[in-house]
Amino acid sequence: MPSFRSMGQAGCLTLSLLGGTTQANWDTEFRGGLEAQVRLFTRDAPSPQDANVHSSYSLQPELKATSTSQDSVFASKLFYRKDFIDSRRTHWDVREFKLERRWEGTAVTVGVDSVFWGKTESQNLVDVVNQRDGVEGVFTDEKLGQPMLRLRHVASGGVFEGYYLPYSRKATYAGRHGRLRTQPGIDGERAQYRTGAEQWYPGMALRWEPSLEDVEMGLSAFHGLSRDPSFTPILKDGEPWFAPVYGAVTQLGVDAQYVTDETLYKLEGIYRWNQLDLVLDKRNYAAVTVGIEHTIGAFLEGSGDLGLILEYNRDGIGKRSVNVLEDDVVIGLRYTLNDFADTYLLATVAVDRIYGSKLFKAELTRRLGESLRLRLEAFAPSLRDDEEFIYGYRRDASISTSLTYYW
């Protein structure tokens, strides 16, 4: 859960900036979503007390207020999930709580926000500002809100961003009765740090997106606590568990996408210093994801577009990497029906060249009327080697159904 101290500091900073705009008129918008979710696991877990059917609901209210002069925007997005089986999956978070002040070509944001960097489909190596909300799904894209101060400047040469990150969030993991967890499980609340300031070790990041024809590119630099912890054995109620271990890292990154009429060529690469590997040694290493996505328009003479995806992931640490995609080929397809219901399908399989394992994922979404959206997700692991860190997922093939009402 977010630290009340960090949320309080962000709130004070936000209110101090709001003080300069209290005389302005504001246009407000309130919206949100209420989701009901059922996850069915097709095989029994190694522990007989773990259930095969998990149900939960989530609530995500959002508030946005824009000054009539358009120079100030306040946004808030809160999140709460109640899981009836896994107590660690029951959690709340401040996804956004920020004020943005705008001047000509320049904007300053203070508060809590979510930031995305990257171009590739299978993973985003350069995306290091926010911590992942791991209990939300399989290798999820959901992020925990990150306290920050951000400067953004748009010029003829591109977009420049600078970040100050006073506090870092801890990753979330399934609890004792949750599924999709390693064996032994990971207790995220007993995190350890290789820095004296622990979560208050300050982070900084820079990003430049140059203005180029046909190429979308980002160059980034980051220093702060790694968003990819290693793990150390601990005892919890007399049972073996893991505790995450966070250390300070420095990272340089590049992400690029070359766009043609029907094909996207994608690249993400990083070089990182002092990353802890699975045996807690500090490593300096490079990692890269390269890929191509080719779109066939009006597939089979219909209204839908079919995208064919091929990517390769390589991590210089190899077997001791905390990254699951350390030497993997990913093949996938993306089908967009282009209908009134916004029907969308994404399916991928990741083939590990070291362990021979395979990870199948599929996602289907479709609107039902004006206010409802149906989402189906399937996950099927084929894990052969008990030396692989995620070998505990081997019995966690699942189908998830979510229905969300938006207002």
mmCIF file of C-alpha atoms in Angstrom:
data_model
loop_
_atom_site.group_PDB
_atom_site.id
_atom_site.type_symbol
_atom_site.label_atom_id
_atom_site.label_comp_id
_atom_site.label_asym_id
_atom_site.label_seq_id
_atom_site.Cartn_x
_atom_site.Cartn_y
_atom_site.Cartn_z
ATOM 1 C CA MET A 1 0.000 0.000 0.000
ATOM 2 C CA PRO A 2 1.139 3.599 -0.521
ATOM 3 C CA SER A 3 2.907 5.310 2.332
ATOM 4 C CA PHE A 4 0.746 7.873 4.136
ATOM 5 C CA ARG A 5 3.869 9.972 4.586
ATOM 6 C CA SER A 6 4.552 10.024 0.838
ATOM 7 C CA MET A 7 0.885 10.692 0.001
ATOM 8 C CA GLY A 8 0.841 13.481 2.564
ATOM 9 C CA GLN A 9 3.920 15.146 1.126
ATOM 10 C CA ALA A 10 2.521 14.908 -2.380
ATOM 11 C CA GLY A 11 -0.771 16.338 -1.183
ATOM 12 C CA CYS A 12 0.925 19.284 0.534
ATOM 13 C CA LEU A 13 2.927 20.072 -2.589
ATOM 14 C CA THR A 14 -0.203 19.864 -4.709
ATOM 15 C CA LEU A 15 -2.222 22.088 -2.406
ATOM 16 C CA SER A 16 0.576 24.658 -2.323
ATOM 17 C CA LEU A 17 0.437 24.921 -6.096
ATOM 18 C CA LEU A 18 -3.341 25.010 -6.037
ATOM 19 C CA GLY A 19 -3.029 28.022 -3.807
ATOM 20 C CA GLY A 20 -1.931 30.047 -6.814
ATOM 21 C CA THR A 21 -5.026 29.057 -8.774
ATOM 22 C CA THR A 22 -7.807 29.204 -6.206
ATOM 23 C CA GLN A 23 -9.288 32.277 -7.896
ATOM 24 C CA ALA A 24 -9.636 30.404 -11.193
ATOM 25 C CA ASN A 25 -12.848 28.752 -12.362
ATOM 26 C CA TRP A 26 -12.641 25.028 -12.871
ATOM 27 C CA ASP A 27 -14.422 22.655 -15.241
ATOM 28 C CA THR A 28 -14.729 19.291 -13.489
ATOM 29 C CA GLU A 29 -15.364 15.783 -14.736
ATOM 30 C CA PHE A 30 -16.073 12.774 -12.541
ATOM 31 C CA ARG A 31 -16.035 9.244 -13.922
ATOM 32 C CA GLY A 32 -14.907 5.774 -12.975
ATOM 33 C CA GLY A 33 -15.362 2.046 -13.240
ATOM 34 C CA LEU A 34 -16.718 -0.814 -11.121
ATOM 35 C CA GLU A 35 -15.411 -4.266 -12.061
ATOM 36 C CA ALA A 36 -16.487 -7.778 -11.080
ATOM 37 C CA GLN A 37 -13.897 -10.488 -11.771
ATOM 38 C CA VAL A 38 -13.760 -14.283 -11.556
ATOM 39 C CA ARG A 39 -10.539 -16.232 -12.113
ATOM 40 C CA LEU A 40 -10.727 -19.980 -12.725
ATOM 41 C CA PHE A 41 -7.562 -22.060 -12.312
ATOM 42 C CA THR A 42 -7.749 -25.231 -14.361
ATOM 43 C CA ARG A 43 -5.416 -27.333 -12.185
ATOM 44 C CA ASP A 44 -5.160 -27.875 -8.452
ATOM 45 C CA ALA A 45 -2.410 -25.934 -6.723
ATOM 46 C CA PRO A 46 0.543 -27.680 -5.022
ATOM 47 C CA SER A 47 -0.973 -26.611 -1.690
ATOM 48 C CA PRO A 48 -4.366 -28.312 -1.167
ATOM 49 C CA GLN A 49 -5.763 -25.334 0.772
ATOM 50 C CA ASP A 50 -5.474 -23.047 -2.289
ATOM 51 C CA ALA A 51 -8.774 -22.520 -4.113
ATOM 52 C CA ASN A 52 -9.308 -22.994 -7.843
ATOM 53 C CA VAL A 53 -11.917 -20.217 -8.170
ATOM 54 C CA HIS A 54 -11.067 -16.692 -7.065
ATOM 55 C CA SER A 55 -13.545 -13.815 -7.155
ATOM 56 C CA SER A 56 -12.977 -10.121 -6.580
ATOM 57 C CA TYR A 57 -14.245 -6.670 -7.400
ATOM 58 C CA SER A 58 -12.490 -3.366 -7.969
ATOM 59 C CA LEU A 59 -13.487 0.292 -7.888
ATOM 60 C CA GLN A 60 -11.620 3.099 -9.676
ATOM 61 C CA PRO A 61 -13.101 6.607 -9.332
ATOM 62 C CA GLU A 62 -11.484 9.445 -11.291
ATOM 63 C CA LEU A 63 -11.729 13.219 -10.952
ATOM 64 C CA LYS A 64 -10.351 15.751 -13.421
ATOM 65 C CA ALA A 65 -10.548 19.512 -13.012
ATOM 66 C CA THR A 66 -9.304 21.959 -15.662
ATOM 67 C CA SER A 67 -9.069 25.701 -15.164
ATOM 68 C CA THR A 68 -11.024 27.767 -17.668
ATOM 69 C CA SER A 69 -7.738 29.362 -18.735
ATOM 70 C CA GLN A 70 -6.435 25.833 -19.571
ATOM 71 C CA ASP A 71 -3.178 26.511 -17.699
ATOM 72 C CA SER A 72 -3.890 24.223 -14.735
ATOM 73 C CA VAL A 73 -5.162 20.637 -14.562
ATOM 74 C CA PHE A 74 -5.806 18.590 -11.431
ATOM 75 C CA ALA A 75 -6.345 14.823 -11.806
ATOM 76 C CA SER A 76 -7.056 12.120 -9.242
ATOM 77 C CA LYS A 77 -7.436 8.384 -9.844
ATOM 78 C CA LEU A 78 -7.952 6.043 -6.901
ATOM 79 C CA PHE A 79 -8.028 2.245 -6.988
ATOM 80 C CA TYR A 80 -9.393 -0.392 -4.623
ATOM 81 C CA ARG A 81 -9.638 -4.171 -5.064
ATOM 82 C CA LYS A 82 -11.318 -6.638 -2.735
ATOM 83 C CA ASP A 83 -10.297 -10.263 -3.290
ATOM 84 C CA PHE A 84 -12.329 -12.863 -1.390
ATOM 85 C CA ILE A 85 -9.526 -15.468 -1.329
ATOM 86 C CA ASP A 86 -6.144 -13.711 -1.370
ATOM 87 C CA SER A 87 -5.835 -11.090 1.380
ATOM 88 C CA ARG A 88 -2.671 -9.649 -0.207
ATOM 89 C CA ARG A 89 -4.570 -8.983 -3.422
ATOM 90 C CA THR A 90 -7.011 -6.871 -1.425
ATOM 91 C CA HIS A 91 -5.389 -3.450 -1.613
ATOM 92 C CA TRP A 92 -5.919 0.197 -2.411
ATOM 93 C CA ASP A 93 -3.690 2.621 -4.252
ATOM 94 C CA VAL A 94 -3.476 6.242 -5.338
ATOM 95 C CA ARG A 95 -2.821 5.821 -9.062
ATOM 96 C CA GLU A 96 -2.882 9.585 -9.695
ATOM 97 C CA PHE A 97 -3.139 12.667 -7.508
ATOM 98 C CA LYS A 98 -1.448 15.479 -9.368
ATOM 99 C CA LEU A 99 -1.545 19.109 -10.384
ATOM 100 C CA GLU A 100 -0.105 20.225 -13.694
ATOM 101 C CA ARG A 101 0.696 23.892 -14.389
ATOM 102 C CA ARG A 102 1.244 24.867 -18.006
ATOM 103 C CA TRP A 103 3.099 27.682 -19.643
ATOM 104 C CA GLU A 104 3.912 28.096 -23.327
ATOM 105 C CA GLY A 105 5.772 24.911 -24.262
ATOM 106 C CA THR A 106 6.446 23.981 -20.610
ATOM 107 C CA ALA A 107 4.527 22.045 -17.955
ATOM 108 C CA VAL A 108 5.307 21.200 -14.328
ATOM 109 C CA THR A 109 3.548 18.274 -12.642
ATOM 110 C CA VAL A 110 3.662 17.588 -8.922
ATOM 111 C CA GLY A 111 1.990 14.780 -6.999
ATOM 112 C CA VAL A 112 1.422 11.118 -7.812
ATOM 113 C CA ASP A 113 1.304 9.918 -11.410
ATOM 114 C CA SER A 114 1.789 6.950 -13.759
ATOM 115 C CA VAL A 115 4.275 7.157 -16.627
ATOM 116 C CA PHE A 116 4.823 4.804 -19.537
ATOM 117 C CA TRP A 117 7.970 4.535 -21.670
ATOM 118 C CA GLY A 118 8.552 1.974 -24.381
ATOM 119 C CA LYS A 119 7.644 0.598 -27.783
ATOM 120 C CA THR A 120 7.772 -3.233 -27.747
ATOM 121 C CA GLU A 121 4.941 -5.652 -26.930
ATOM 122 C CA SER A 122 6.477 -8.445 -24.837
ATOM 123 C CA GLN A 123 8.187 -6.224 -22.254
ATOM 124 C CA ASN A 124 9.348 -2.636 -21.784
ATOM 125 C CA LEU A 125 12.935 -2.554 -20.562
ATOM 126 C CA VAL A 126 13.114 1.248 -20.450
ATOM 127 C CA ASP A 127 9.921 1.662 -18.397
ATOM 128 C CA VAL A 128 11.419 2.307 -14.950
ATOM 129 C CA VAL A 129 9.564 5.243 -13.371
ATOM 130 C CA ASN A 130 6.654 3.334 -11.801
ATOM 131 C CA GLN A 131 6.570 0.059 -9.907
ATOM 132 C CA ARG A 132 4.275 -2.714 -11.205
ATOM 133 C CA ASP A 133 1.134 -3.733 -9.329
ATOM 134 C CA GLY A 134 1.925 -7.433 -9.663
ATOM 135 C CA VAL A 135 -1.190 -8.843 -7.981
ATOM 136 C CA GLU A 136 -3.378 -7.376 -10.732
ATOM 137 C CA GLY A 137 -2.482 -9.969 -13.351
ATOM 138 C CA VAL A 138 0.062 -12.090 -15.178
ATOM 139 C CA PHE A 139 3.087 -9.907 -15.950
ATOM 140 C CA THR A 140 0.689 -6.993 -15.642
ATOM 141 C CA ASP A 141 0.956 -3.526 -17.140
ATOM 142 C CA GLU A 142 -0.866 -2.073 -14.127
ATOM 143 C CA LYS A 143 1.293 0.379 -12.179
ATOM 144 C CA LEU A 144 1.375 1.707 -8.639
ATOM 145 C CA GLY A 145 1.198 5.483 -8.376
ATOM 146 C CA GLN A 146 4.626 7.141 -8.115
ATOM 147 C CA PRO A 147 5.237 10.378 -6.153
ATOM 148 C CA MET A 148 7.131 12.768 -8.416
ATOM 149 C CA LEU A 149 8.011 16.231 -9.566
ATOM 150 C CA ARG A 150 8.143 16.393 -13.394
ATOM 151 C CA LEU A 151 9.268 19.106 -15.781
ATOM 152 C CA ARG A 152 8.214 18.753 -19.425
ATOM 153 C CA HIS A 153 9.328 21.067 -22.211
ATOM 154 C CA VAL A 154 8.281 20.892 -25.855
ATOM 155 C CA ALA A 155 10.599 22.529 -28.401
ATOM 156 C CA SER A 156 11.332 22.265 -32.125
ATOM 157 C CA GLY A 157 14.036 19.678 -31.371
ATOM 158 C CA GLY A 158 11.699 17.360 -29.469
ATOM 159 C CA VAL A 159 10.260 16.772 -26.011
ATOM 160 C CA PHE A 160 12.434 16.901 -22.876
ATOM 161 C CA GLU A 161 11.329 15.536 -19.492
ATOM 162 C CA GLY A 162 13.046 15.580 -16.113
ATOM 163 C CA TYR A 163 11.843 13.715 -13.016
ATOM 164 C CA TYR A 164 12.578 13.868 -9.304
ATOM 165 C CA LEU A 165 11.269 10.764 -7.480
ATOM 166 C CA PRO A 166 11.463 11.213 -3.695
ATOM 167 C CA TYR A 167 10.084 7.799 -2.775
ATOM 168 C CA SER A 168 9.865 4.346 -4.373
ATOM 169 C CA ARG A 169 7.019 1.845 -4.144
ATOM 170 C CA LYS A 170 7.320 -1.839 -3.240
ATOM 171 C CA ALA A 171 6.115 -4.404 -5.770
ATOM 172 C CA THR A 172 2.999 -6.399 -4.833
ATOM 173 C CA TYR A 173 2.873 -10.208 -4.690
ATOM 174 C CA ALA A 174 0.260 -12.889 -4.106
ATOM 175 C CA GLY A 175 -0.313 -13.938 -0.508
ATOM 176 C CA ARG A 176 -0.410 -17.292 1.254
ATOM 177 C CA HIS A 177 -3.690 -18.382 -0.372
ATOM 178 C CA GLY A 178 -3.141 -16.607 -3.678
ATOM 179 C CA ARG A 179 -2.248 -18.212 -6.983
ATOM 180 C CA LEU A 180 0.279 -17.128 -9.614
ATOM 181 C CA ARG A 181 3.077 -17.109 -7.062
ATOM 182 C CA THR A 182 6.521 -18.596 -6.815
ATOM 183 C CA GLN A 183 7.338 -21.538 -4.558
ATOM 184 C CA PRO A 184 8.197 -20.487 -1.881
ATOM 185 C CA GLY A 185 6.043 -17.370 -2.028
ATOM 186 C CA ILE A 186 7.262 -13.769 -1.860
ATOM 187 C CA ASP A 187 6.359 -11.541 1.097
ATOM 188 C CA GLY A 188 6.537 -8.047 -0.383
ATOM 189 C CA GLU A 189 5.926 -6.383 2.996
ATOM 190 C CA ARG A 190 9.241 -7.696 4.363
ATOM 191 C CA ALA A 191 11.320 -6.024 1.681
ATOM 192 C CA GLN A 192 15.015 -5.424 2.329
ATOM 193 C CA TYR A 193 17.156 -2.596 0.967
ATOM 194 C CA ARG A 194 20.810 -2.148 0.081
ATOM 195 C CA THR A 195 20.532 1.591 0.728
ATOM 196 C CA GLY A 196 20.459 3.379 4.075
ATOM 197 C CA ALA A 197 17.468 5.523 3.064
ATOM 198 C CA GLU A 198 15.448 2.415 2.081
ATOM 199 C CA GLN A 199 12.299 3.487 0.159
ATOM 200 C CA TRP A 200 13.266 7.131 0.601
ATOM 201 C CA TYR A 201 16.360 6.745 -1.562
ATOM 202 C CA PRO A 202 15.762 9.562 -4.089
ATOM 203 C CA GLY A 203 15.489 8.779 -7.773
ATOM 204 C CA MET A 204 16.052 10.943 -10.843
ATOM 205 C CA ALA A 205 15.210 10.379 -14.492
ATOM 206 C CA LEU A 206 15.671 12.204 -17.786
ATOM 207 C CA ARG A 207 14.052 11.551 -21.158
ATOM 208 C CA TRP A 208 14.372 13.157 -24.579
ATOM 209 C CA GLU A 209 12.126 12.346 -27.520
ATOM 210 C CA PRO A 210 13.700 13.974 -30.597
ATOM 211 C CA SER A 211 11.561 15.132 -33.531
ATOM 212 C CA LEU A 212 12.334 12.720 -36.385
ATOM 213 C CA GLU A 213 10.523 11.776 -39.575
ATOM 214 C CA ASP A 214 9.130 8.209 -39.674
ATOM 215 C CA VAL A 215 10.961 7.305 -36.429
ATOM 216 C CA GLU A 216 9.637 7.567 -32.879
ATOM 217 C CA MET A 217 12.542 7.545 -30.429
ATOM 218 C CA GLY A 218 13.214 8.067 -26.763
ATOM 219 C CA LEU A 219 16.576 8.382 -24.996
ATOM 220 C CA SER A 220 16.428 7.992 -21.217
ATOM 221 C CA ALA A 221 18.561 7.921 -18.091
ATOM 222 C CA PHE A 222 17.581 6.788 -14.600
ATOM 223 C CA HIS A 223 19.196 6.540 -11.176
ATOM 224 C CA GLY A 224 17.345 5.213 -8.144
ATOM 225 C CA LEU A 225 16.024 2.019 -6.577
ATOM 226 C CA SER A 226 15.631 -0.787 -9.101
ATOM 227 C CA ARG A 227 12.044 -1.710 -9.949
ATOM 228 C CA ASP A 228 13.282 -5.300 -10.403
ATOM 229 C CA PRO A 229 14.211 -6.693 -6.965
ATOM 230 C CA SER A 230 16.202 -9.805 -6.245
ATOM 231 C CA PHE A 231 15.120 -12.193 -3.488
ATOM 232 C CA THR A 232 16.504 -13.674 -0.290
ATOM 233 C CA PRO A 233 15.162 -16.632 1.781
ATOM 234 C CA ILE A 234 13.295 -15.823 5.008
ATOM 235 C CA LEU A 235 11.081 -17.666 7.499
ATOM 236 C CA LYS A 236 7.437 -16.661 7.852
ATOM 237 C CA ASP A 237 5.438 -18.434 10.566
ATOM 238 C CA GLY A 238 8.084 -21.143 10.473
ATOM 239 C CA GLU A 239 7.738 -21.670 6.710
ATOM 240 C CA PRO A 240 10.257 -20.767 3.982
ATOM 241 C CA TRP A 241 9.434 -17.636 1.970
ATOM 242 C CA PHE A 242 11.302 -15.064 -0.081
ATOM 243 C CA ALA A 243 11.735 -11.373 0.692
ATOM 244 C CA PRO A 244 12.443 -8.902 -2.126
ATOM 245 C CA VAL A 245 15.779 -7.070 -1.988
ATOM 246 C CA TYR A 246 16.057 -3.643 -3.625
ATOM 247 C CA GLY A 247 19.297 -1.912 -4.557
ATOM 248 C CA ALA A 248 20.229 1.335 -6.297
ATOM 249 C CA VAL A 249 20.892 1.154 -10.030
ATOM 250 C CA THR A 250 21.832 3.470 -12.869
ATOM 251 C CA GLN A 251 20.350 2.859 -16.309
ATOM 252 C CA LEU A 252 20.692 4.296 -19.815
ATOM 253 C CA GLY A 253 17.985 3.370 -22.285
ATOM 254 C CA VAL A 254 16.815 3.777 -25.851
ATOM 255 C CA ASP A 255 13.469 2.895 -27.411
ATOM 256 C CA ALA A 256 12.659 3.401 -31.078
ATOM 257 C CA GLN A 257 9.973 2.561 -33.604
ATOM 258 C CA TYR A 258 10.275 2.932 -37.370
ATOM 259 C CA VAL A 259 6.886 3.297 -39.016
ATOM 260 C CA THR A 260 5.962 2.252 -42.550
ATOM 261 C CA ASP A 261 2.499 1.876 -44.095
ATOM 262 C CA GLU A 262 1.980 -1.687 -42.872
ATOM 263 C CA THR A 263 4.977 -2.577 -40.681
ATOM 264 C CA LEU A 264 6.415 -1.367 -37.380
ATOM 265 C CA TYR A 265 10.075 -2.071 -36.540
ATOM 266 C CA LYS A 266 10.657 -1.847 -32.779
ATOM 267 C CA LEU A 267 13.676 -1.665 -30.477
ATOM 268 C CA GLU A 268 14.279 -1.259 -26.758
ATOM 269 C CA GLY A 269 17.723 -1.484 -25.220
ATOM 270 C CA ILE A 270 19.287 -0.672 -21.861
ATOM 271 C CA TYR A 271 22.590 -0.757 -20.064
ATOM 272 C CA ARG A 272 22.228 -1.031 -16.286
ATOM 273 C CA TRP A 273 24.814 -0.793 -13.522
ATOM 274 C CA ASN A 274 24.628 -2.557 -10.098
ATOM 275 C CA GLN A 275 21.518 -4.688 -10.689
ATOM 276 C CA LEU A 276 21.183 -7.493 -8.123
ATOM 277 C CA ASP A 277 20.887 -10.920 -9.759
ATOM 278 C CA LEU A 278 19.157 -13.971 -8.281
ATOM 279 C CA VAL A 279 22.148 -14.784 -6.046
ATOM 280 C CA LEU A 280 22.358 -11.142 -4.868
ATOM 281 C CA ASP A 281 25.531 -10.305 -6.799
ATOM 282 C CA LYS A 282 25.747 -6.835 -8.350
ATOM 283 C CA ARG A 283 25.865 -7.024 -12.134
ATOM 284 C CA ASN A 284 26.484 -4.543 -14.932
ATOM 285 C CA TYR A 285 24.728 -5.758 -18.054
ATOM 286 C CA ALA A 286 22.959 -4.925 -21.295
ATOM 287 C CA ALA A 287 19.502 -6.104 -22.372
ATOM 288 C CA VAL A 288 17.601 -5.691 -25.615
ATOM 289 C CA THR A 289 14.221 -6.396 -27.169
ATOM 290 C CA VAL A 290 13.883 -6.186 -30.956
ATOM 291 C CA GLY A 291 10.739 -6.860 -32.921
ATOM 292 C CA ILE A 292 8.529 -6.379 -35.915
ATOM 293 C CA GLU A 293 4.750 -6.034 -36.228
ATOM 294 C CA HIS A 294 3.166 -6.380 -39.666
ATOM 295 C CA THR A 295 -0.500 -5.455 -40.159
ATOM 296 C CA ILE A 296 -2.764 -7.014 -42.766
ATOM 297 C CA GLY A 297 -5.620 -4.576 -43.326
ATOM 298 C CA ALA A 298 -9.152 -5.767 -44.125
ATOM 299 C CA PHE A 299 -8.127 -9.307 -43.182
ATOM 300 C CA LEU A 300 -10.000 -11.948 -45.210
ATOM 301 C CA GLU A 301 -11.844 -9.075 -46.905
ATOM 302 C CA GLY A 302 -13.499 -8.154 -43.634
ATOM 303 C CA SER A 303 -13.433 -4.968 -41.569
ATOM 304 C CA GLY A 304 -10.782 -6.209 -39.151
ATOM 305 C CA ASP A 305 -7.017 -5.698 -39.149
ATOM 306 C CA LEU A 306 -4.645 -8.538 -38.260
ATOM 307 C CA GLY A 307 -1.240 -7.732 -36.769
ATOM 308 C CA LEU A 308 1.538 -10.352 -36.736
ATOM 309 C CA ILE A 309 4.131 -9.901 -33.967
ATOM 310 C CA LEU A 310 7.643 -11.322 -33.667
ATOM 311 C CA GLU A 311 10.078 -10.208 -30.937
ATOM 312 C CA TYR A 312 13.304 -11.421 -29.392
ATOM 313 C CA ASN A 313 14.367 -10.640 -25.806
ATOM 314 C CA ARG A 314 17.937 -11.037 -24.553
ATOM 315 C CA ASP A 315 19.241 -10.243 -21.076
ATOM 316 C CA GLY A 316 23.018 -10.226 -20.554
ATOM 317 C CA ILE A 317 22.807 -11.788 -17.080
ATOM 318 C CA GLY A 318 21.243 -14.998 -18.395
ATOM 319 C CA LYS A 319 20.000 -17.651 -15.952
ATOM 320 C CA ARG A 320 20.659 -15.508 -12.900
ATOM 321 C CA SER A 321 18.575 -12.614 -14.206
ATOM 322 C CA VAL A 322 15.491 -11.477 -12.284
ATOM 323 C CA ASN A 323 13.912 -10.868 -15.686
ATOM 324 C CA VAL A 324 11.663 -13.742 -16.834
ATOM 325 C CA LEU A 325 12.343 -12.985 -20.527
ATOM 326 C CA GLU A 326 16.089 -13.500 -20.347
ATOM 327 C CA ASP A 327 16.480 -15.293 -23.711
ATOM 328 C CA ASP A 328 13.017 -15.619 -25.255
ATOM 329 C CA VAL A 329 11.344 -15.512 -28.640
ATOM 330 C CA VAL A 330 7.812 -14.071 -28.560
ATOM 331 C CA ILE A 331 5.291 -14.730 -31.325
ATOM 332 C CA GLY A 332 1.854 -13.156 -31.317
ATOM 333 C CA LEU A 333 -1.116 -11.755 -33.176
ATOM 334 C CA ARG A 334 -3.293 -8.721 -32.637
ATOM 335 C CA TYR A 335 -6.761 -8.626 -34.196
ATOM 336 C CA THR A 336 -8.847 -5.460 -34.186
ATOM 337 C CA LEU A 337 -12.337 -5.948 -35.576
ATOM 338 C CA ASN A 338 -12.981 -2.183 -36.002
ATOM 339 C CA ASP A 339 -16.611 -2.649 -35.022
ATOM 340 C CA PHE A 340 -18.935 -0.557 -32.877
ATOM 341 C CA ALA A 341 -18.105 -2.718 -29.832
ATOM 342 C CA ASP A 342 -14.316 -2.143 -30.135
ATOM 343 C CA THR A 343 -13.613 -5.888 -30.234
ATOM 344 C CA TYR A 344 -9.917 -6.564 -29.696
ATOM 345 C CA LEU A 345 -7.825 -9.741 -29.395
ATOM 346 C CA LEU A 346 -4.159 -10.119 -28.446
ATOM 347 C CA ALA A 347 -2.478 -13.527 -28.134
ATOM 348 C CA THR A 348 1.225 -14.288 -27.558
ATOM 349 C CA VAL A 349 3.509 -17.183 -26.734
ATOM 350 C CA ALA A 350 6.977 -16.700 -25.233
ATOM 351 C CA VAL A 351 9.454 -19.527 -25.841
ATOM 352 C CA ASP A 352 12.430 -19.621 -23.454
ATOM 353 C CA ARG A 353 15.613 -20.694 -25.254
ATOM 354 C CA ILE A 354 17.411 -21.492 -21.961
ATOM 355 C CA TYR A 355 14.831 -23.600 -20.099
ATOM 356 C CA GLY A 356 12.590 -24.689 -22.975
ATOM 357 C CA SER A 357 9.513 -23.316 -21.209
ATOM 358 C CA LYS A 358 6.537 -21.619 -22.886
ATOM 359 C CA LEU A 359 4.157 -18.946 -21.614
ATOM 360 C CA PHE A 360 0.844 -18.566 -23.473
ATOM 361 C CA LYS A 361 -1.277 -15.440 -22.947
ATOM 362 C CA ALA A 362 -4.468 -14.234 -24.626
ATOM 363 C CA GLU A 363 -6.728 -11.247 -24.020
ATOM 364 C CA LEU A 364 -10.112 -10.434 -25.571
ATOM 365 C CA THR A 365 -12.066 -7.242 -24.866
ATOM 366 C CA ARG A 366 -15.446 -6.055 -26.159
ATOM 367 C CA ARG A 367 -17.888 -3.324 -25.213
ATOM 368 C CA LEU A 368 -21.434 -4.340 -24.311
ATOM 369 C CA GLY A 369 -23.543 -1.281 -24.961
ATOM 370 C CA GLU A 370 -22.471 2.180 -23.847
ATOM 371 C CA SER A 371 -21.370 1.456 -20.270
ATOM 372 C CA LEU A 372 -20.175 -2.158 -20.008
ATOM 373 C CA ARG A 373 -16.958 -3.824 -21.139
ATOM 374 C CA LEU A 374 -16.233 -7.556 -21.092
ATOM 375 C CA ARG A 375 -12.647 -8.751 -20.762
ATOM 376 C CA LEU A 376 -11.456 -12.363 -21.035
ATOM 377 C CA GLU A 377 -7.870 -13.366 -20.238
ATOM 378 C CA ALA A 378 -6.192 -16.762 -20.508
ATOM 379 C CA PHE A 379 -2.780 -17.809 -19.216
ATOM 380 C CA ALA A 380 -1.181 -21.220 -19.754
ATOM 381 C CA PRO A 381 2.395 -21.888 -18.575
ATOM 382 C CA SER A 382 4.436 -24.859 -19.741
ATOM 383 C CA LEU A 383 7.393 -24.957 -17.339
ATOM 384 C CA ARG A 384 9.812 -27.879 -17.445
ATOM 385 C CA ASP A 385 12.844 -26.947 -15.365
ATOM 386 C CA ASP A 386 12.579 -26.593 -11.573
ATOM 387 C CA GLU A 387 15.603 -24.258 -11.652
ATOM 388 C CA GLU A 388 13.484 -21.578 -13.338
ATOM 389 C CA PHE A 389 12.433 -18.977 -10.758
ATOM 390 C CA ILE A 390 8.767 -18.984 -11.865
ATOM 391 C CA TYR A 391 8.515 -22.798 -11.780
ATOM 392 C CA GLY A 392 5.893 -22.361 -9.045
ATOM 393 C CA TYR A 393 3.495 -21.085 -11.752
ATOM 394 C CA ARG A 394 3.452 -24.489 -13.456
ATOM 395 C CA ARG A 395 -0.030 -25.417 -12.144
ATOM 396 C CA ASP A 396 -1.534 -21.944 -12.453
ATOM 397 C CA ALA A 397 -3.114 -22.025 -15.911
ATOM 398 C CA SER A 398 -6.139 -19.768 -15.619
ATOM 399 C CA ILE A 399 -9.071 -18.113 -17.352
ATOM 400 C CA SER A 400 -10.178 -14.735 -16.046
ATOM 401 C CA THR A 401 -13.502 -13.025 -16.801
ATOM 402 C CA SER A 402 -14.074 -9.365 -15.938
ATOM 403 C CA LEU A 403 -17.141 -7.206 -16.462
ATOM 404 C CA THR A 404 -16.694 -3.481 -15.895
ATOM 405 C CA TYR A 405 -19.376 -0.819 -15.600
ATOM 406 C CA TYR A 406 -18.209 2.694 -16.540
ATOM 407 C CA TRP A 407 -19.921 5.906 -15.564
#
